[in-house]
Amino acid sequence: MTKSKAVRIRQHGGPEQMAIDEVEVGEPGAGEIRIRHRAVGLNFIDVYHRTGLYQLPMPAALGMEGAGVVEAVGPGVTHLKPGDRAAYASQPPGSYCELRVMPAKTVCKLPDAIDFDTGAAMMLKGLTAQYLLKRTLPQGGLKEGDFVLFHAAAGGVGLIACQWARAMGLQLIGTAGSDAKCQLAREHGAAHVINYAKEDFLARVKDITGGRGVKVVYDSVGKDTWDKSLDCLQPFGLMASFGNASGPVPPFAPGILGPKGSIYMTRQTLFTHIATREATQEMADDLFRAVTGGQVKIRIDQRYPLAQVQQAHRDLEARKTTGCTILTL
Ligand code: NDP
């Protein structure tokens, strides 16, 4: 048995619920690896886990993303070996630690050209941008020149999506909560930006698209943007809801989708897309190509030592962060 520092909560609540415990880490079982983290990614889903919007059995470990060196592999694991550099997005939560035993299925070898910090920052957010832009498609697919609306475009997932959308030839309209964030989204490939803290994003979207609306809305903000987002869509457009940063979307009647132009609605989660080793690797390879090829740069704007995890959560929730955030070890 080896010991590891690990961030855990004993009950759902505010950032003060997170404490650093010392835990015992054993040998990996079948289908598992033991990984020593070099860096850990912070994601908004960690906030949902902490607050209890997404419930966890207690005590609960937090964190869904990390990068490090594989120390040991359990029976049946063939795609990794001790000494491999690796990175992952994975459930159950538990990446906020130095060392852990975890399922190997979604852990991928990290290309030499990608450093640990970048690997830790990009897996959950990058694979999410991948499935949103390439696997969550409107009728007829997405074509060059198509308009899409992406909320919180200056955030972790957002800045990756801006760059990837540009590489795909899409006209991404990005929203963000300040002029500085809008500028950042524009610099990363958003064709148009809207400061939704002071502008009516529906009116601006109609204006930008000549009244037609967008083919897809990617909405991770939830409660605050939901109603107007639906009205931003063109007929047969797709509402891709994927988060609740402002709170969950209230229940709605499917009948409202008809008069709005027979629009489609989907609520996706990354973990359905990376349910198999094959799918994970295929998506990760696409992401690795985009990053090593320079189409997508992973911007790490915040770094906090693991001991400052409470402050990291406070800043993320207070909308003070841009791009990706990592916890350093
Ligand atoms: P971000 O870095 O994007 O941070 C969240 C951003 O949401 C904030 O910076 C803020 O940007 C915006 N926001 C709008 N309203 C609020 C509010 N009331 N409180 C806090 N933030 C608000 O986080 P991530 O990149 O980690 O994740 C982005 C979103 O994608 C999250 O909602 C997350 O849950 C979701 N997600 C979903 C996945 C899935 O598969 N379903 C997988 C990965 C992420 P601004 O100030 O510009 O409005």
Coordinates of C-alpha atoms in Angstrom, one line a residue, residues 10-291:
R10 CA -18.0 14.3 3.4
Q11 CA -21.2 16.1 2.4
H12 CA -22.3 18.2 -0.5
G13 CA -21.9 21.9 -0.1
G14 CA -19.6 24.9 -0.7
P15 CA -15.9 24.9 -1.5
E16 CA -15.2 24.6 2.3
Q17 CA -16.4 21.0 2.2
M18 CA -13.3 20.0 0.3
A19 CA -10.5 18.6 2.5
I20 CA -7.2 17.0 1.7
D21 CA -7.1 13.5 3.2
E22 CA -4.4 10.9 3.2
V23 CA -5.6 7.7 1.5
E24 CA -4.2 4.3 0.9
V25 CA -3.7 3.3 -2.7
G26 CA -3.4 -0.4 -3.5
E27 CA -2.7 -2.6 -6.5
P28 CA -4.9 -2.3 -9.7
G29 CA -7.4 -5.1 -10.2
A30 CA -8.7 -6.5 -13.5
G31 CA -9.2 -3.7 -16.1
E32 CA -7.5 -1.1 -13.8
I33 CA -4.3 0.9 -13.7
R34 CA -2.4 2.8 -11.0
I35 CA -1.4 6.3 -12.2
R36 CA 0.8 8.9 -10.5
H37 CA -0.6 12.3 -11.6
R38 CA 1.7 15.0 -12.8
A39 CA -1.3 17.4 -13.1
V40 CA -5.1 17.3 -12.7
G41 CA -7.8 19.1 -14.7
L42 CA -10.5 21.2 -13.1
N43 CA -14.0 21.1 -14.7
F44 CA -17.3 22.7 -14.0
I45 CA -18.8 19.2 -13.5
D46 CA -16.6 19.0 -10.3
V47 CA -18.7 21.9 -9.0
Y48 CA -21.9 20.0 -9.7
H49 CA -20.4 17.0 -7.8
R50 CA -19.4 19.1 -4.9
T51 CA -22.7 21.0 -4.6
G52 CA -24.8 17.9 -5.0
L53 CA -26.5 19.0 -8.3
Y54 CA -25.0 15.6 -9.4
Q55 CA -25.3 13.4 -6.3
L56 CA -22.4 11.2 -5.1
P57 CA -22.2 8.6 -2.3
M58 CA -20.2 9.9 0.7
P59 CA -17.4 10.3 1.4
A60 CA -16.7 11.3 -2.2
A61 CA -13.5 11.9 -4.2
L62 CA -13.7 14.7 -6.8
G63 CA -12.2 15.3 -10.3
M64 CA -12.7 13.6 -13.7
E65 CA -9.5 14.5 -15.6
G66 CA -5.7 14.1 -15.2
A67 CA -2.4 13.2 -16.7
G68 CA 0.6 11.3 -15.3
V69 CA 2.7 8.2 -15.5
V70 CA 1.3 4.7 -15.3
E71 CA 2.8 2.8 -12.4
A72 CA 1.1 -0.6 -12.6
V73 CA -1.5 -2.3 -14.7
G74 CA -4.0 -4.9 -13.7
P75 CA -5.0 -8.1 -15.5
G76 CA -6.6 -7.6 -18.9
V77 CA -5.1 -4.2 -19.6
T78 CA -3.2 -4.4 -22.9
H79 CA -3.1 -0.8 -24.2
L80 CA -1.0 0.6 -21.3
K81 CA 2.2 -0.5 -19.5
P82 CA 4.1 0.8 -16.5
G83 CA 6.1 3.9 -17.4
D84 CA 3.7 5.1 -20.1
R85 CA 2.7 8.8 -20.1
A86 CA -1.0 8.9 -20.1
A87 CA -4.1 11.2 -19.8
Y88 CA -7.8 10.7 -19.3
A89 CA -11.3 11.9 -18.7
S90 CA -13.0 9.3 -16.6
Q91 CA -15.6 8.4 -14.1
P92 CA -16.1 7.8 -11.2
P93 CA -14.7 11.0 -9.9
G94 CA -11.3 10.9 -8.0
S95 CA -8.6 12.7 -10.0
Y96 CA -7.9 15.4 -7.4
C97 CA -5.0 13.3 -5.9
E98 CA -1.4 12.4 -6.4
L99 CA -1.9 8.7 -7.1
R100 CA -5.0 6.5 -7.8
V101 CA -6.2 3.2 -9.0
M102 CA -8.8 3.6 -11.7
P103 CA -10.5 2.0 -14.7
A104 CA -8.1 1.8 -17.6
K105 CA -10.8 2.0 -20.3
T106 CA -10.7 5.7 -21.0
V107 CA -7.0 6.3 -20.2
C108 CA -5.0 7.0 -23.3
K109 CA -1.3 7.1 -24.0
L110 CA -0.3 10.8 -24.2
P111 CA 1.7 11.7 -27.4
D112 CA 5.3 12.8 -26.6
A113 CA 4.6 16.2 -28.1
I114 CA 1.9 16.9 -25.5
D115 CA 3.2 17.9 -22.0
F116 CA 1.5 16.7 -18.8
D117 CA -0.1 20.0 -17.9
T118 CA -1.7 20.2 -21.4
G119 CA -2.8 16.6 -21.2
A120 CA -4.5 17.1 -17.8
A121 CA -6.2 20.3 -19.0
M122 CA -7.5 19.0 -22.4
M123 CA -9.0 15.5 -22.1
L124 CA -12.5 16.1 -20.6
K125 CA -12.9 19.5 -22.3
G126 CA -11.4 18.5 -25.6
L127 CA -13.3 15.2 -25.9
T128 CA -16.4 17.2 -25.1
A129 CA -15.8 19.7 -27.9
Q130 CA -15.0 16.8 -30.2
Y131 CA -18.3 15.0 -29.6
L132 CA -20.3 18.2 -29.7
L133 CA -18.9 19.4 -33.0
K134 CA -18.5 16.0 -34.7
R135 CA -20.9 13.6 -33.2
T136 CA -23.9 15.7 -32.1
L137 CA -25.2 16.8 -35.5
P138 CA -28.3 18.5 -36.8
Q139 CA -30.3 16.9 -39.7
G140 CA -28.0 16.9 -42.8
G141 CA -24.9 17.4 -40.7
L142 CA -22.7 20.5 -40.4
K143 CA -21.2 22.1 -43.5
E144 CA -18.6 24.8 -44.0
G145 CA -20.1 28.2 -43.5
D146 CA -22.9 27.0 -41.2
F147 CA -23.7 29.2 -38.2
V148 CA -23.7 27.7 -34.7
L149 CA -24.1 29.4 -31.4
F150 CA -21.8 28.4 -28.5
H151 CA -22.4 29.8 -25.1
A152 CA -19.6 30.4 -22.5
A153 CA -17.2 30.5 -25.5
A154 CA -14.3 31.8 -23.4
G155 CA -14.4 28.9 -20.9
G156 CA -12.5 25.7 -21.0
V157 CA -14.7 23.8 -23.4
G158 CA -15.6 27.1 -25.1
L159 CA -12.1 28.1 -26.3
I160 CA -11.4 24.6 -27.6
A161 CA -14.7 24.6 -29.5
C162 CA -14.0 28.1 -31.0
Q163 CA -10.7 26.9 -32.5
W164 CA -12.0 23.6 -33.7
A165 CA -15.1 25.1 -35.3
R166 CA -12.9 27.6 -37.2
A167 CA -10.8 24.7 -38.4
M168 CA -14.0 23.0 -39.6
G169 CA -15.0 26.1 -41.5
L170 CA -18.0 26.8 -39.2
Q171 CA -19.2 30.3 -38.3
L172 CA -19.3 30.1 -34.6
I173 CA -21.1 32.8 -32.7
G174 CA -19.7 32.8 -29.2
T175 CA -21.3 34.3 -26.1
A176 CA -19.4 35.4 -23.0
G177 CA -19.9 37.4 -19.9
S178 CA -17.5 40.3 -20.5
D179 CA -15.9 42.3 -23.3
A180 CA -12.5 40.8 -22.4
K181 CA -13.8 37.3 -22.6
C182 CA -15.5 38.1 -25.9
Q183 CA -12.2 39.4 -27.2
L184 CA -10.5 36.1 -26.1
A185 CA -13.2 34.0 -27.9
R186 CA -12.7 36.0 -31.1
E187 CA -8.9 35.6 -30.9
H188 CA -9.5 31.8 -30.7
G189 CA -11.7 31.6 -33.7
A190 CA -15.2 32.8 -32.9
A191 CA -16.5 34.4 -36.1
H192 CA -18.8 36.6 -34.1
V193 CA -19.0 37.4 -30.3
I194 CA -21.8 38.6 -28.1
N195 CA -21.4 39.9 -24.5
Y196 CA -24.6 38.3 -23.1
A197 CA -24.2 40.2 -19.9
K198 CA -25.2 43.4 -21.7
E199 CA -26.5 42.5 -25.1
D200 CA -29.7 40.6 -26.1
F201 CA -28.1 37.5 -27.6
L202 CA -31.3 36.5 -29.4
A203 CA -31.5 39.8 -31.2
R204 CA -27.8 39.7 -32.1
V205 CA -28.0 36.1 -33.4
K206 CA -31.0 37.1 -35.6
D207 CA -29.0 40.1 -36.8
I208 CA -25.8 38.2 -37.6
T209 CA -27.7 35.4 -39.4
G210 CA -29.9 37.7 -41.4
G211 CA -33.0 36.6 -39.4
R212 CA -32.6 32.9 -40.2
G213 CA -31.0 31.6 -36.9
V214 CA -28.3 29.0 -36.3
K215 CA -28.2 25.3 -37.1
V216 CA -27.1 24.3 -33.6
V217 CA -27.1 25.9 -30.2
Y218 CA -24.5 24.4 -27.8
D219 CA -25.8 25.4 -24.4
S220 CA -23.9 24.6 -21.2
V221 CA -25.3 27.6 -19.3
G222 CA -28.7 26.1 -18.8
K223 CA -31.4 27.9 -16.9
D224 CA -30.4 31.5 -17.8
T225 CA -30.0 30.9 -21.6
W226 CA -32.5 28.1 -22.3
D227 CA -35.6 30.0 -23.5
K228 CA -33.8 32.4 -25.8
S229 CA -31.5 29.7 -27.1
L230 CA -34.4 27.8 -28.5
D231 CA -35.5 30.9 -30.4
C232 CA -32.0 31.3 -31.9
L233 CA -32.5 28.1 -34.0
Q234 CA -33.5 27.9 -37.7
P235 CA -36.2 25.4 -38.6
F236 CA -35.1 21.8 -37.9
G237 CA -32.2 23.2 -35.9
L238 CA -30.7 21.3 -33.0
M239 CA -30.6 22.4 -29.4
A240 CA -27.6 20.6 -27.8
S241 CA -27.9 21.1 -24.1
F242 CA -24.8 19.9 -22.2
G243 CA -24.5 21.7 -18.9
N244 CA -26.1 23.8 -16.1
A245 CA -23.5 26.5 -15.1
S246 CA -26.4 28.9 -14.1
G247 CA -28.7 26.1 -12.8
P248 CA -30.6 23.2 -14.4
V249 CA -33.1 23.8 -17.2
P250 CA -36.6 23.7 -15.7
P251 CA -39.0 21.0 -17.0
F252 CA -40.6 21.9 -20.3
A253 CA -43.4 20.5 -22.5
P254 CA -42.1 18.9 -25.8
G255 CA -45.0 20.6 -27.6
I256 CA -43.1 23.9 -27.5
L257 CA -40.5 22.5 -30.0
G258 CA -43.1 22.4 -32.9
P259 CA -44.0 26.0 -33.2
K260 CA -40.4 27.0 -32.8
G261 CA -39.7 25.3 -36.2
S262 CA -39.9 21.6 -35.5
I263 CA -36.6 21.9 -33.7
Y264 CA -34.7 19.0 -32.2
M265 CA -33.5 18.8 -28.6
T266 CA -30.8 16.6 -27.2
R267 CA -29.0 16.5 -23.8
Q268 CA -25.7 14.8 -24.2
T269 CA -23.0 13.6 -21.8
L270 CA -19.4 12.8 -22.7
F271 CA -19.5 9.5 -20.8
T272 CA -22.0 8.0 -23.3
H273 CA -19.6 8.8 -26.1
I274 CA -16.5 7.4 -24.3
A275 CA -18.3 4.2 -23.1
T276 CA -15.9 2.0 -25.0
R277 CA -12.1 1.8 -25.3
E278 CA -12.4 2.0 -29.1
A279 CA -14.6 5.1 -29.1
T280 CA -12.4 6.8 -26.5
Q281 CA -9.3 6.2 -28.5
E282 CA -10.8 7.3 -31.8
M283 CA -12.0 10.5 -30.3
A284 CA -8.8 11.1 -28.4
D285 CA -6.7 10.5 -31.6
D286 CA -8.8 13.2 -33.3
L287 CA -8.1 15.5 -30.4
F288 CA -4.4 14.7 -30.3
R289 CA -4.2 15.4 -34.0
A290 CA -5.9 18.7 -33.6
V291 CA -3.6 19.7 -30.8

